[in-house]
Amino acid sequence: MRPVALVVTAVVLTAGAILAYVGFTGGDCAGATVHRSVAACTTSGMSAARCTALMAEADRRLLQSGPVFDMRQQCEDRYPSCQPAAGATGFVPRASGFCLRPGPPELVVPVFGRS
């Protein structure tokens, strides 16, 4: 029984270390500027049209792969704003911002959750 406990402990510690590393290094937005709104994006020098398109892309990415909740209220209990999910019955969070990871190709990463 002792070897099983050691293996389980090692797996849990490894998973915790990976989560801590991702959290402390900025996750998917490491090294990229997070824009919390179209207005914040335009102050960084990008055009309003480009910033609007990037925010729409962040929302589209969440529609495809965001966490899905059965009911809107369940989603809004965790996130400030939700939208109907694409291809599934339920609701996903709406992007509250995005970061643009330098490319090639550039990658829009949606930011969602309470800020």
C-alpha positions as protocol buffer text, in pm:
chain_id: "A"
residue {
  index: 1
  type: MET
  ca { x: 0 y: 0 z: 0 }
}
residue {
  index: 2
  type: ARG
  ca { x: 289 y: 235 z: 70 }
}
residue {
  index: 3
  type: PRO
  ca { x: 418 y: 250 z: -292 }
}
residue {
  index: 4
  type: VAL
  ca { x: 69 y: 341 z: -416 }
}
residue {
  index: 5
  type: ALA
  ca { x: 50 y: 629 z: -168 }
}
residue {
  index: 6
  type: LEU
  ca { x: 390 y: 755 z: -283 }
}
residue {
  index: 7
  type: VAL
  ca { x: 289 y: 743 z: -649 }
}
residue {
  index: 8
  type: VAL
  ca { x: -39 y: 926 z: -581 }
}
residue {
  index: 9
  type: THR
  ca { x: 145 y: 1191 z: -378 }
}
residue {
  index: 10
  type: ALA
  ca { x: 400 y: 1238 z: -657 }
}
residue {
  index: 11
  type: VAL
  ca { x: 126 y: 1277 z: -919 }
}
residue {
  index: 12
  type: VAL
  ca { x: -63 y: 1532 z: -707 }
}
residue {
  index: 13
  type: LEU
  ca { x: 253 y: 1734 z: -638 }
}
residue {
  index: 14
  type: THR
  ca { x: 350 y: 1732 z: -1006 }
}
residue {
  index: 15
  type: ALA
  ca { x: 4 y: 1849 z: -1113 }
}
residue {
  index: 16
  type: GLY
  ca { x: 14 y: 2125 z: -851 }
}
residue {
  index: 17
  type: ALA
  ca { x: 358 y: 2237 z: -967 }
}
residue {
  index: 18
  type: ILE
  ca { x: 243 y: 2256 z: -1329 }
}
residue {
  index: 19
  type: LEU
  ca { x: -65 y: 2459 z: -1236 }
}
residue {
  index: 20
  type: ALA
  ca { x: 145 y: 2696 z: -1023 }
}
residue {
  index: 21
  type: TYR
  ca { x: 397 y: 2741 z: -1305 }
}
residue {
  index: 22
  type: VAL
  ca { x: 126 y: 2824 z: -1559 }
}
residue {
  index: 23
  type: GLY
  ca { x: -40 y: 3064 z: -1315 }
}
residue {
  index: 24
  type: PHE
  ca { x: 279 y: 3248 z: -1222 }
}
residue {
  index: 25
  type: THR
  ca { x: 410 y: 3276 z: -1578 }
}
residue {
  index: 26
  type: GLY
  ca { x: 90 y: 3429 z: -1714 }
}
residue {
  index: 27
  type: GLY
  ca { x: -63 y: 3121 z: -1875 }
}
residue {
  index: 28
  type: ASP
  ca { x: -148 y: 3161 z: -2241 }
}
residue {
  index: 29
  type: CYS
  ca { x: -88 y: 3538 z: -2225 }
}
residue {
  index: 30
  type: ALA
  ca { x: 270 y: 3519 z: -2098 }
}
residue {
  index: 31
  type: GLY
  ca { x: 467 y: 3807 z: -2248 }
}
residue {
  index: 32
  type: ALA
  ca { x: 162 y: 3957 z: -2421 }
}
residue {
  index: 33
  type: THR
  ca { x: -35 y: 4268 z: -2332 }
}
residue {
  index: 34
  type: VAL
  ca { x: -388 y: 4202 z: -2208 }
}
residue {
  index: 35
  type: HIS
  ca { x: -647 y: 4442 z: -2350 }
}
residue {
  index: 36
  type: ARG
  ca { x: -959 y: 4453 z: -2130 }
}
residue {
  index: 37
  type: SER
  ca { x: -1169 y: 4647 z: -2381 }
}
residue {
  index: 38
  type: VAL
  ca { x: -1171 y: 4788 z: -2732 }
}
residue {
  index: 39
  type: ALA
  ca { x: -1095 y: 5132 z: -2586 }
}
residue {
  index: 40
  type: ALA
  ca { x: -791 y: 4997 z: -2399 }
}
residue {
  index: 41
  type: CYS
  ca { x: -674 y: 4830 z: -2719 }
}
residue {
  index: 42
  type: THR
  ca { x: -700 y: 5153 z: -2921 }
}
residue {
  index: 43
  type: THR
  ca { x: -491 y: 5341 z: -2664 }
}
residue {
  index: 44
  type: SER
  ca { x: -209 y: 5097 z: -2741 }
}
residue {
  index: 45
  type: GLY
  ca { x: -199 y: 5229 z: -3099 }
}
residue {
  index: 46
  type: MET
  ca { x: -415 y: 4981 z: -3291 }
}
residue {
  index: 47
  type: SER
  ca { x: -711 y: 5102 z: -3496 }
}
residue {
  index: 48
  type: ALA
  ca { x: -1062 y: 5075 z: -3354 }
}
residue {
  index: 49
  type: ALA
  ca { x: -1163 y: 4844 z: -3640 }
}
residue {
  index: 50
  type: ARG
  ca { x: -875 y: 4605 z: -3567 }
}
residue {
  index: 51
  type: CYS
  ca { x: -945 y: 4609 z: -3192 }
}
residue {
  index: 52
  type: THR
  ca { x: -1315 y: 4540 z: -3253 }
}
residue {
  index: 53
  type: ALA
  ca { x: -1224 y: 4250 z: -3483 }
}
residue {
  index: 54
  type: LEU
  ca { x: -982 y: 4107 z: -3226 }
}
residue {
  index: 55
  type: MET
  ca { x: -1247 y: 4124 z: -2951 }
}
residue {
  index: 56
  type: ALA
  ca { x: -1495 y: 3949 z: -3183 }
}
residue {
  index: 57
  type: GLU
  ca { x: -1233 y: 3679 z: -3250 }
}
residue {
  index: 58
  type: ALA
  ca { x: -1187 y: 3631 z: -2875 }
}
residue {
  index: 59
  type: ASP
  ca { x: -1564 y: 3585 z: -2836 }
}
residue {
  index: 60
  type: ARG
  ca { x: -1568 y: 3341 z: -3130 }
}
residue {
  index: 61
  type: ARG
  ca { x: -1293 y: 3134 z: -2970 }
}
residue {
  index: 62
  type: LEU
  ca { x: -1491 y: 3116 z: -2645 }
}
residue {
  index: 63
  type: LEU
  ca { x: -1802 y: 3009 z: -2838 }
}
residue {
  index: 64
  type: GLN
  ca { x: -1606 y: 2715 z: -2978 }
}
residue {
  index: 65
  type: SER
  ca { x: -1407 y: 2605 z: -2676 }
}
residue {
  index: 66
  type: GLY
  ca { x: -1516 y: 2792 z: -2364 }
}
residue {
  index: 67
  type: PRO
  ca { x: -1656 y: 2622 z: -2054 }
}
residue {
  index: 68
  type: VAL
  ca { x: -2021 y: 2529 z: -2128 }
}
residue {
  index: 69
  type: PHE
  ca { x: -2296 y: 2566 z: -1867 }
}
residue {
  index: 70
  type: ASP
  ca { x: -2646 y: 2418 z: -1899 }
}
residue {
  index: 71
  type: MET
  ca { x: -2823 y: 2735 z: -1785 }
}
residue {
  index: 72
  type: ARG
  ca { x: -2741 y: 3103 z: -1834 }
}
residue {
  index: 73
  type: GLN
  ca { x: -2772 y: 3164 z: -1459 }
}
residue {
  index: 74
  type: GLN
  ca { x: -2505 y: 2901 z: -1385 }
}
residue {
  index: 75
  type: CYS
  ca { x: -2270 y: 3076 z: -1627 }
}
residue {
  index: 76
  type: GLU
  ca { x: -2347 y: 3424 z: -1492 }
}
residue {
  index: 77
  type: ASP
  ca { x: -2287 y: 3305 z: -1136 }
}
residue {
  index: 78
  type: ARG
  ca { x: -1921 y: 3257 z: -1234 }
}
residue {
  index: 79
  type: TYR
  ca { x: -1868 y: 3508 z: -1516 }
}
residue {
  index: 80
  type: PRO
  ca { x: -1984 y: 3869 z: -1567 }
}
residue {
  index: 81
  type: SER
  ca { x: -2145 y: 3811 z: -1909 }
}
residue {
  index: 82
  type: CYS
  ca { x: -2247 y: 3497 z: -2100 }
}
residue {
  index: 83
  type: GLN
  ca { x: -2361 y: 3406 z: -2451 }
}
residue {
  index: 84
  type: PRO
  ca { x: -2527 y: 3101 z: -2611 }
}
residue {
  index: 85
  type: ALA
  ca { x: -2274 y: 2829 z: -2694 }
}
residue {
  index: 86
  type: ALA
  ca { x: -2209 y: 2733 z: -3057 }
}
residue {
  index: 87
  type: GLY
  ca { x: -2283 y: 2374 z: -3148 }
}
residue {
  index: 88
  type: ALA
  ca { x: -2393 y: 2284 z: -2798 }
}
residue {
  index: 89
  type: THR
  ca { x: -2691 y: 2346 z: -2579 }
}
residue {
  index: 90
  type: GLY
  ca { x: -2584 y: 2586 z: -2310 }
}
residue {
  index: 91
  type: PHE
  ca { x: -2398 y: 2906 z: -2241 }
}
residue {
  index: 92
  type: VAL
  ca { x: -2033 y: 3013 z: -2241 }
}
residue {
  index: 93
  type: PRO
  ca { x: -1866 y: 3323 z: -2095 }
}
residue {
  index: 94
  type: ARG
  ca { x: -1828 y: 3631 z: -2315 }
}
residue {
  index: 95
  type: ALA
  ca { x: -1473 y: 3762 z: -2351 }
}
residue {
  index: 96
  type: SER
  ca { x: -1390 y: 4040 z: -2108 }
}
residue {
  index: 97
  type: GLY
  ca { x: -1075 y: 4113 z: -2304 }
}
residue {
  index: 98
  type: PHE
  ca { x: -800 y: 3945 z: -2503 }
}
residue {
  index: 99
  type: CYS
  ca { x: -428 y: 3923 z: -2544 }
}
residue {
  index: 100
  type: LEU
  ca { x: -250 y: 3908 z: -2876 }
}
residue {
  index: 101
  type: ARG
  ca { x: 44 y: 3669 z: -2868 }
}
residue {
  index: 102
  type: PRO
  ca { x: 311 y: 3761 z: -3119 }
}
residue {
  index: 103
  type: GLY
  ca { x: 342 y: 3523 z: -3412 }
}
residue {
  index: 104
  type: PRO
  ca { x: 384 y: 3410 z: -3677 }
}
residue {
  index: 105
  type: PRO
  ca { x: 95 y: 3365 z: -3678 }
}
residue {
  index: 106
  type: GLU
  ca { x: -43 y: 3605 z: -3420 }
}
residue {
  index: 107
  type: LEU
  ca { x: -278 y: 3432 z: -3178 }
}
residue {
  index: 108
  type: VAL
  ca { x: -578 y: 3593 z: -3010 }
}
residue {
  index: 109
  type: VAL
  ca { x: -629 y: 3448 z: -2663 }
}
residue {
  index: 110
  type: PRO
  ca { x: -962 y: 3531 z: -2496 }
}
residue {
  index: 111
  type: VAL
  ca { x: -955 y: 3660 z: -2141 }
}
residue {
  index: 112
  type: PHE
  ca { x: -1266 y: 3593 z: -1939 }
}
residue {
  index: 113
  type: GLY
  ca { x: -1373 y: 3586 z: -1579 }
}
residue {
  index: 114
  type: ARG
  ca { x: -1401 y: 3842 z: -1309 }
}
residue {
  index: 115
  type: SER
  ca { x: -1127 y: 4103 z: -1311 }
}
